[in-house]
Amino acid sequence: QVRLVESGGGSVQAGGSLRLSCAASGSMFSDDCLGWFRQAPGKEREGVAAIRRLSGSPYYADFVKGRFTISQDNAKNTLYLQMNSLKPEDTAMYYCARGSCDRLLEYREYNDWGQGTQVTVSS
């Protein structure tokens, strides 16, 4: 079991930036993947970005490419999501999760989840 705790959410105006963090504790495997997901009210949870722990290779949903950057600090067991050029449509609860690397942006492939951190972007 892995415990994940997100932080860094908040309210910003369109065009602003936020940096989310996800502190992980517990047993993880080097070939795990870590991901960021989001869910807006009334919408299905969707994958935002994911990273392979072993290689550090990042993967992004098309709607965040060029704006968001996922990174990890393995020494600190912490996952990050730098979000720039935020848009009102980025408003959602953001979750980090741990899972296999079969389908990187598919939330059903992830087993361990944090409690989420709210991101609100105003126009």
XYZ file of N, CA, C and O in Angstrom:
492
model
N 0.851 -1.195 0.000
C 0.000 0.000 0.000
C 0.883 1.239 0.000
O 1.870 1.314 0.729
N 0.515 2.184 -0.814
C 1.246 3.444 -0.909
C 0.311 4.567 -0.483
O -0.848 4.614 -0.885
N 0.811 5.447 0.333
C 0.031 6.623 0.748
C 0.513 7.819 -0.054
O 1.724 8.081 -0.136
N -0.441 8.539 -0.624
C -0.133 9.697 -1.465
C -0.860 10.915 -0.917
O -2.063 10.855 -0.642
N -0.140 12.010 -0.774
C -0.722 13.235 -0.238
C -0.390 14.397 -1.164
O 0.783 14.767 -1.304
N -1.425 14.972 -1.769
C -1.243 16.097 -2.679
C -1.287 17.428 -1.930
O -1.929 17.541 -0.885
N -0.630 18.412 -2.504
C -0.688 19.770 -1.980
C -0.388 20.736 -3.111
O 0.062 20.324 -4.187
N -0.645 22.019 -2.858
C -0.275 23.032 -3.825
C -1.418 23.600 -4.644
O -1.211 24.520 -5.437
N -2.614 23.064 -4.474
C -3.738 23.613 -5.211
C -4.107 24.995 -4.711
O -3.588 25.476 -3.697
N -5.003 25.647 -5.425
C -5.438 26.976 -5.024
C -6.238 27.632 -6.125
O -6.655 26.980 -7.087
N -6.445 28.931 -5.957
C -7.201 29.720 -6.924
C -6.267 30.702 -7.619
O -5.525 31.422 -6.941
N -6.318 30.711 -8.936
C -5.492 31.626 -9.718
C -6.322 32.189 -10.864
O -7.362 31.636 -11.225
N -5.840 33.263 -11.439
C -6.478 33.810 -12.626
C -5.924 33.123 -13.873
O -4.830 32.560 -13.862
N -6.695 33.188 -14.925
C -6.261 32.603 -16.190
C -4.903 33.183 -16.587
O -4.658 34.375 -16.437
N -4.046 32.288 -17.059
C -2.689 32.680 -17.410
C -1.684 32.480 -16.298
O -0.471 32.569 -16.528
N -2.186 32.216 -15.101
C -1.313 32.029 -13.953
C -0.721 30.642 -13.878
O -0.936 29.799 -14.757
N 0.029 30.407 -12.807
C 0.729 29.138 -12.625
C 0.492 28.593 -11.222
O 0.264 29.350 -10.274
N 0.580 27.287 -11.128
C 0.559 26.588 -9.852
C 1.497 25.395 -9.948
O 1.694 24.844 -11.035
N 2.028 24.990 -8.803
C 2.846 23.785 -8.756
C 2.251 22.831 -7.734
O 2.193 23.156 -6.540
N 1.826 21.693 -8.205
C 1.280 20.675 -7.323
C 2.393 19.724 -6.892
O 3.299 19.429 -7.661
N 2.287 19.248 -5.669
C 3.210 18.254 -5.152
C 2.431 17.056 -4.653
O 1.285 17.174 -4.222
N 3.084 15.906 -4.706
C 2.473 14.679 -4.211
C 3.557 13.905 -3.458
O 4.508 13.411 -4.068
N 3.401 13.836 -2.147
C 4.364 13.118 -1.314
C 3.913 11.673 -1.163
O 2.765 11.410 -0.778
N 4.814 10.763 -1.472
C 4.485 9.336 -1.425
C 5.224 8.655 -0.290
O 6.386 8.958 -0.008
N 4.548 7.749 0.370
C 5.177 6.925 1.399
C 4.676 5.494 1.252
O 3.564 5.268 0.771
N 5.505 4.538 1.676
C 5.142 3.141 1.508
C 5.982 2.499 0.429
O 6.905 3.095 -0.115
N 5.617 1.290 0.094
C 6.407 0.506 -0.845
C 6.020 0.801 -2.288
O 4.866 0.649 -2.669
N 6.984 1.204 -3.057
C 6.770 1.389 -4.485
C 7.835 0.601 -5.237
O 8.917 0.355 -4.720
N 7.502 0.207 -6.423
C 8.417 -0.518 -7.266
C 9.041 0.431 -8.281
O 8.418 1.391 -8.712
N 10.258 0.132 -8.650
C 10.946 1.031 -9.577
C 10.259 1.077 -10.929
O 10.360 2.077 -11.641
N 9.513 0.011 -11.293
C 8.854 0.018 -12.596
C 7.396 0.496 -12.506
O 6.629 0.302 -13.439
N 7.057 1.120 -11.396
C 5.739 1.743 -11.283
C 5.672 2.991 -12.147
O 6.698 3.551 -12.544
N 4.458 3.434 -12.376
C 4.222 4.739 -12.963
C 3.431 5.589 -11.976
O 2.625 5.073 -11.198
N 3.695 6.849 -11.999
C 2.959 7.824 -11.191
C 2.257 8.773 -12.141
O 2.813 9.150 -13.181
N 1.057 9.169 -11.770
C 0.310 10.021 -12.674
C -0.470 11.099 -11.957
O -0.728 11.009 -10.748
N -0.811 12.113 -12.703
C -1.718 13.174 -12.253
C -3.010 13.044 -13.056
O -2.978 12.909 -14.282
N -4.106 13.112 -12.341
C -5.429 13.028 -12.939
C -6.270 14.178 -12.425
O -5.942 14.783 -11.394
N -7.351 14.459 -13.110
C -8.225 15.521 -12.627
C -9.679 15.145 -12.886
O -9.983 14.347 -13.796
N -10.530 15.724 -12.083
C -11.960 15.482 -12.238
C -12.717 16.742 -11.911
O -12.611 17.274 -10.795
N -13.454 17.222 -12.890
C -14.330 18.370 -12.695
C -15.724 17.858 -12.356
O -16.082 16.731 -12.704
N -16.524 18.685 -11.678
C -17.882 18.247 -11.305
C -18.675 17.790 -12.521
O -18.722 18.482 -13.542
N -19.282 16.620 -12.405
C -20.114 16.103 -13.480
C -19.358 15.485 -14.630
O -19.966 15.069 -15.626
N -18.043 15.435 -14.526
C -17.233 14.878 -15.611
C -16.450 13.669 -15.121
O -16.207 13.492 -13.928
N -16.038 12.834 -16.078
C -15.243 11.666 -15.744
C -13.815 12.081 -15.414
O -13.297 13.072 -15.934
N -13.191 11.296 -14.545
C -11.793 11.542 -14.229
C -10.963 11.329 -15.493
O -11.198 10.398 -16.267
N -9.978 12.212 -15.697
C -9.156 12.111 -16.898
C -7.678 12.237 -16.561
O -7.291 12.913 -15.602
N -6.871 11.562 -17.356
C -5.438 11.607 -17.160
C -4.858 12.907 -17.655
O -5.224 13.382 -18.736
N -3.954 13.481 -16.902
C -3.302 14.735 -17.242
C -1.852 14.481 -17.667
O -1.423 14.922 -18.730
N -1.118 13.782 -16.832
C 0.291 13.493 -17.116
C 0.723 12.290 -16.301
O 0.148 12.005 -15.245
N 1.720 11.592 -16.791
C 2.244 10.430 -16.075
C 3.740 10.341 -16.303
O 4.268 10.934 -17.264
N 4.403 9.616 -15.426
C 5.851 9.490 -15.532
C 6.266 8.095 -15.100
O 5.715 7.528 -14.148
N 7.217 7.535 -15.827
C 7.773 6.247 -15.436
C 8.845 6.488 -14.385
O 9.763 7.282 -14.590
N 8.712 5.819 -13.237
C 9.651 6.076 -12.131
C 11.071 5.711 -12.525
O 12.014 6.391 -12.164
N 11.226 4.629 -13.279
C 12.568 4.147 -13.583
C 13.303 5.075 -14.553
O 14.438 5.470 -14.321
N 12.660 5.426 -15.627
C 13.321 6.210 -16.665
C 13.079 7.697 -16.533
O 13.839 8.503 -17.074
N 11.994 8.064 -15.854
C 11.621 9.475 -15.773
C 10.936 9.981 -17.022
O 10.707 11.194 -17.152
N 10.591 9.092 -17.940
C 9.946 9.524 -19.182
C 8.543 10.049 -18.891
O 7.754 9.381 -18.245
N 8.247 11.257 -19.368
C 6.936 11.848 -19.119
C 5.967 11.613 -20.272
O 6.380 11.437 -21.419
N 4.695 11.627 -19.945
C 3.632 11.509 -20.941
C 2.548 12.511 -20.575
O 2.255 12.703 -19.399
N 1.956 13.129 -21.594
C 0.991 14.193 -21.365
C -0.267 13.995 -22.205
O -0.205 13.530 -23.341
N -1.376 14.399 -21.622
C -2.581 14.519 -22.408
C -2.414 15.692 -23.371
O -1.733 16.668 -23.061
N -3.037 15.576 -24.526
C -2.862 16.619 -25.543
C -3.254 18.000 -25.028
O -2.647 19.009 -25.405
N -4.259 18.052 -24.159
C -4.772 19.356 -23.745
C -3.854 20.080 -22.754
O -4.114 21.221 -22.403
N -2.771 19.434 -22.305
C -1.828 20.121 -21.414
C -0.418 20.204 -21.987
O 0.461 20.828 -21.384
N -0.204 19.612 -23.141
C 1.137 19.644 -23.728
C 1.598 21.080 -23.953
O 0.861 21.916 -24.456
N 2.813 21.347 -23.527
C 3.371 22.684 -23.665
C 3.025 23.614 -22.520
O 3.588 24.716 -22.425
N 2.109 23.190 -21.654
C 1.717 24.047 -20.516
C 2.087 23.418 -19.169
O 2.466 24.122 -18.241
N 1.945 22.117 -19.066
C 2.197 21.406 -17.804
C 3.474 20.581 -17.926
O 3.791 20.066 -19.002
N 4.167 20.428 -16.812
C 5.363 19.596 -16.756
C 5.308 18.699 -15.536
O 5.149 19.192 -14.408
N 5.439 17.403 -15.748
C 5.482 16.450 -14.653
C 6.938 16.116 -14.358
O 7.762 16.010 -15.271
N 7.256 15.995 -13.081
C 8.618 15.641 -12.696
C 8.579 14.888 -11.373
O 7.549 14.853 -10.702
N 9.699 14.299 -11.021
C 9.770 13.538 -9.784
C 11.115 13.760 -9.113
O 12.112 14.041 -9.782
N 11.107 13.647 -7.810
C 12.321 13.658 -7.021
C 12.306 12.341 -6.246
O 11.630 12.226 -5.223
N 13.003 11.350 -6.782
C 12.948 10.020 -6.175
C 13.555 10.000 -4.780
O 13.141 9.215 -3.925
N 14.535 10.854 -4.543
C 15.141 10.900 -3.214
C 14.137 11.358 -2.170
O 14.190 10.928 -1.015
N 13.220 12.219 -2.587
C 12.201 12.723 -1.668
C 10.877 11.998 -1.819
O 9.913 12.314 -1.126
N 10.831 11.031 -2.746
C 9.568 10.332 -3.026
C 8.443 11.321 -3.283
O 7.337 11.201 -2.724
N 8.721 12.307 -4.103
C 7.745 13.354 -4.371
C 7.555 13.525 -5.868
O 8.522 13.526 -6.636
N 6.299 13.676 -6.236
C 5.907 13.908 -7.616
C 5.425 15.348 -7.734
O 4.789 15.870 -6.801
N 5.710 15.977 -8.854
C 5.323 17.373 -9.062
C 4.542 17.528 -10.365
O 4.697 16.750 -11.298
N 3.740 18.583 -10.396
C 3.099 18.992 -11.638
C 3.162 20.513 -11.698
O 2.473 21.198 -10.933
N 4.010 21.016 -12.560
C 4.091 22.455 -12.796
C 3.071 22.811 -13.853
O 3.113 22.286 -14.966
N 2.163 23.705 -13.498
C 1.080 24.078 -14.402
C 1.210 25.550 -14.747
O 1.103 26.409 -13.864
N 1.454 25.839 -16.001
C 1.579 27.215 -16.493
C 0.461 27.522 -17.472
O -0.200 26.620 -17.981
N 0.266 28.787 -17.737
C -0.764 29.224 -18.697
C -2.098 28.569 -18.400
O -2.769 28.034 -19.300
N -2.489 28.614 -17.156
C -3.721 27.945 -16.748
C -4.944 28.584 -17.383
O -4.990 29.808 -17.604
N -5.914 27.746 -17.667
C -7.158 28.174 -18.301
C -8.334 27.831 -17.380
O -8.232 26.904 -16.563
N -9.434 28.523 -17.517
C -10.609 28.179 -16.690
C -11.014 26.713 -16.822
O -11.473 26.105 -15.838
N -10.833 26.129 -17.984
C -11.204 24.730 -18.173
C -10.265 23.761 -17.460
O -10.524 22.552 -17.435
N -9.182 24.267 -16.871
C -8.311 23.424 -16.044
C -8.843 23.281 -14.619
O -8.282 22.525 -13.828
N -9.902 23.996 -14.307
C -10.499 23.913 -12.976
C -10.997 22.499 -12.696
O -11.784 21.945 -13.470
N -10.497 21.909 -11.610
C -10.849 20.528 -11.266
C -10.179 20.163 -9.951
O -9.301 20.893 -9.462
N -10.567 18.999 -9.428
C -9.814 18.381 -8.353
C -8.703 17.573 -9.003
O -8.968 16.796 -9.929
N -7.493 17.769 -8.529
C -6.343 17.073 -9.098
C -5.869 16.005 -8.119
O -5.708 16.260 -6.925
N -5.641 14.817 -8.671
C -5.228 13.669 -7.870
C -3.909 13.123 -8.402
O -3.677 13.112 -9.614
N -3.075 12.636 -7.494
C -1.952 11.838 -7.951
C -2.246 10.380 -7.639
O -3.043 10.059 -6.744
N -1.614 9.502 -8.403
C -1.907 8.081 -8.279
C -0.703 7.260 -8.692
O 0.159 7.723 -9.447
N -0.680 6.010 -8.194
C 0.377 5.069 -8.549
C -0.244 3.858 -9.226
O -1.296 3.361 -8.800
N 0.418 3.401 -10.275
C -0.103 2.230 -10.949
C 0.913 1.604 -11.871
O 2.094 1.958 -11.844
N 0.436 0.670 -12.670
C 1.295 0.027 -13.660
C 1.498 0.997 -14.821
O 0.893 2.057 -14.883
N 2.345 0.608 -15.721
C 2.630 1.465 -16.859
C 1.995 0.919 -18.145
O 2.508 1.152 -19.248
N 0.867 0.212 -17.992
C 0.242 -0.356 -19.177
C -0.440 0.704 -20.028
O -0.189 0.825 -21.206
N -1.326 1.433 -19.420
C -1.989 2.540 -20.117
C -1.829 3.768 -19.236
O -2.569 3.972 -18.293
N -0.852 4.579 -19.587
C -0.350 5.578 -18.670
C -1.361 6.625 -18.247
O -1.287 7.121 -17.133
N -2.267 7.006 -19.093
C -3.199 8.079 -18.757
C -4.609 7.545 -18.515
O -5.562 8.320 -18.492
N -4.729 6.251 -18.305
C -6.025 5.639 -18.034
C -6.183 5.460 -16.537
O -5.458 4.659 -15.903
N -7.102 6.133 -15.916
C -7.194 6.129 -14.460
C -7.516 4.742 -13.906
O -7.164 4.434 -12.760
N -8.153 3.891 -14.709
C -8.502 2.550 -14.229
C -7.276 1.672 -14.012
O -7.370 0.636 -13.360
N -6.128 2.073 -14.539
C -4.897 1.296 -14.382
C -4.159 1.638 -13.095
O -3.125 1.056 -12.798
N -4.661 2.599 -12.327
C -3.980 3.076 -11.130
C -4.710 2.580 -9.884
O -5.944 2.609 -9.818
N -3.929 2.139 -8.909
C -4.505 1.479 -7.739
C -4.496 2.329 -6.473
O -5.380 2.191 -5.634
N -3.499 3.158 -6.328
C -3.370 3.954 -5.108
C -3.576 5.422 -5.452
O -2.949 5.934 -6.379
N -4.400 6.090 -4.646
C -4.803 7.468 -4.936
C -4.648 8.360 -3.719
O -4.856 7.920 -2.583
N -4.321 9.616 -3.988
C -4.349 10.614 -2.937
C -5.761 11.160 -2.761
O -6.692 10.762 -3.475
N -5.888 12.106 -1.850
C -7.206 12.661 -1.537
C -7.586 13.808 -2.475
O -8.739 14.230 -2.503
N -6.618 14.314 -3.197
C -6.893 15.370 -4.161
C -6.598 16.759 -3.631
O -6.595 17.014 -2.424
N -6.344 17.671 -4.558
C -6.157 19.087 -4.235
C -6.889 19.895 -5.293
O -6.802 19.614 -6.489
N -7.637 20.895 -4.848
C -8.502 21.655 -5.748
C -7.731 22.751 -6.474
O -6.990 23.520 -5.843
N -7.948 22.837 -7.762
C -7.400 23.910 -8.585
C -8.572 24.662 -9.212
O -9.418 24.058 -9.863
N -8.607 25.968 -8.987
C -9.667 26.799 -9.544
C -9.033 27.939 -10.337
O -8.207 28.681 -9.805
N -9.416 28.047 -11.601
C -8.868 29.073 -12.482
C -10.006 29.987 -12.909
O -10.976 29.539 -13.516
N -9.889 31.249 -12.601
C -10.927 32.210 -12.943
C -10.525 32.995 -14.186
O -9.343 33.244 -14.433
N -11.536 33.415 -14.922
C -11.265 34.160 -16.165
C -11.193 35.650 -15.918
O -11.513 36.138 -14.845
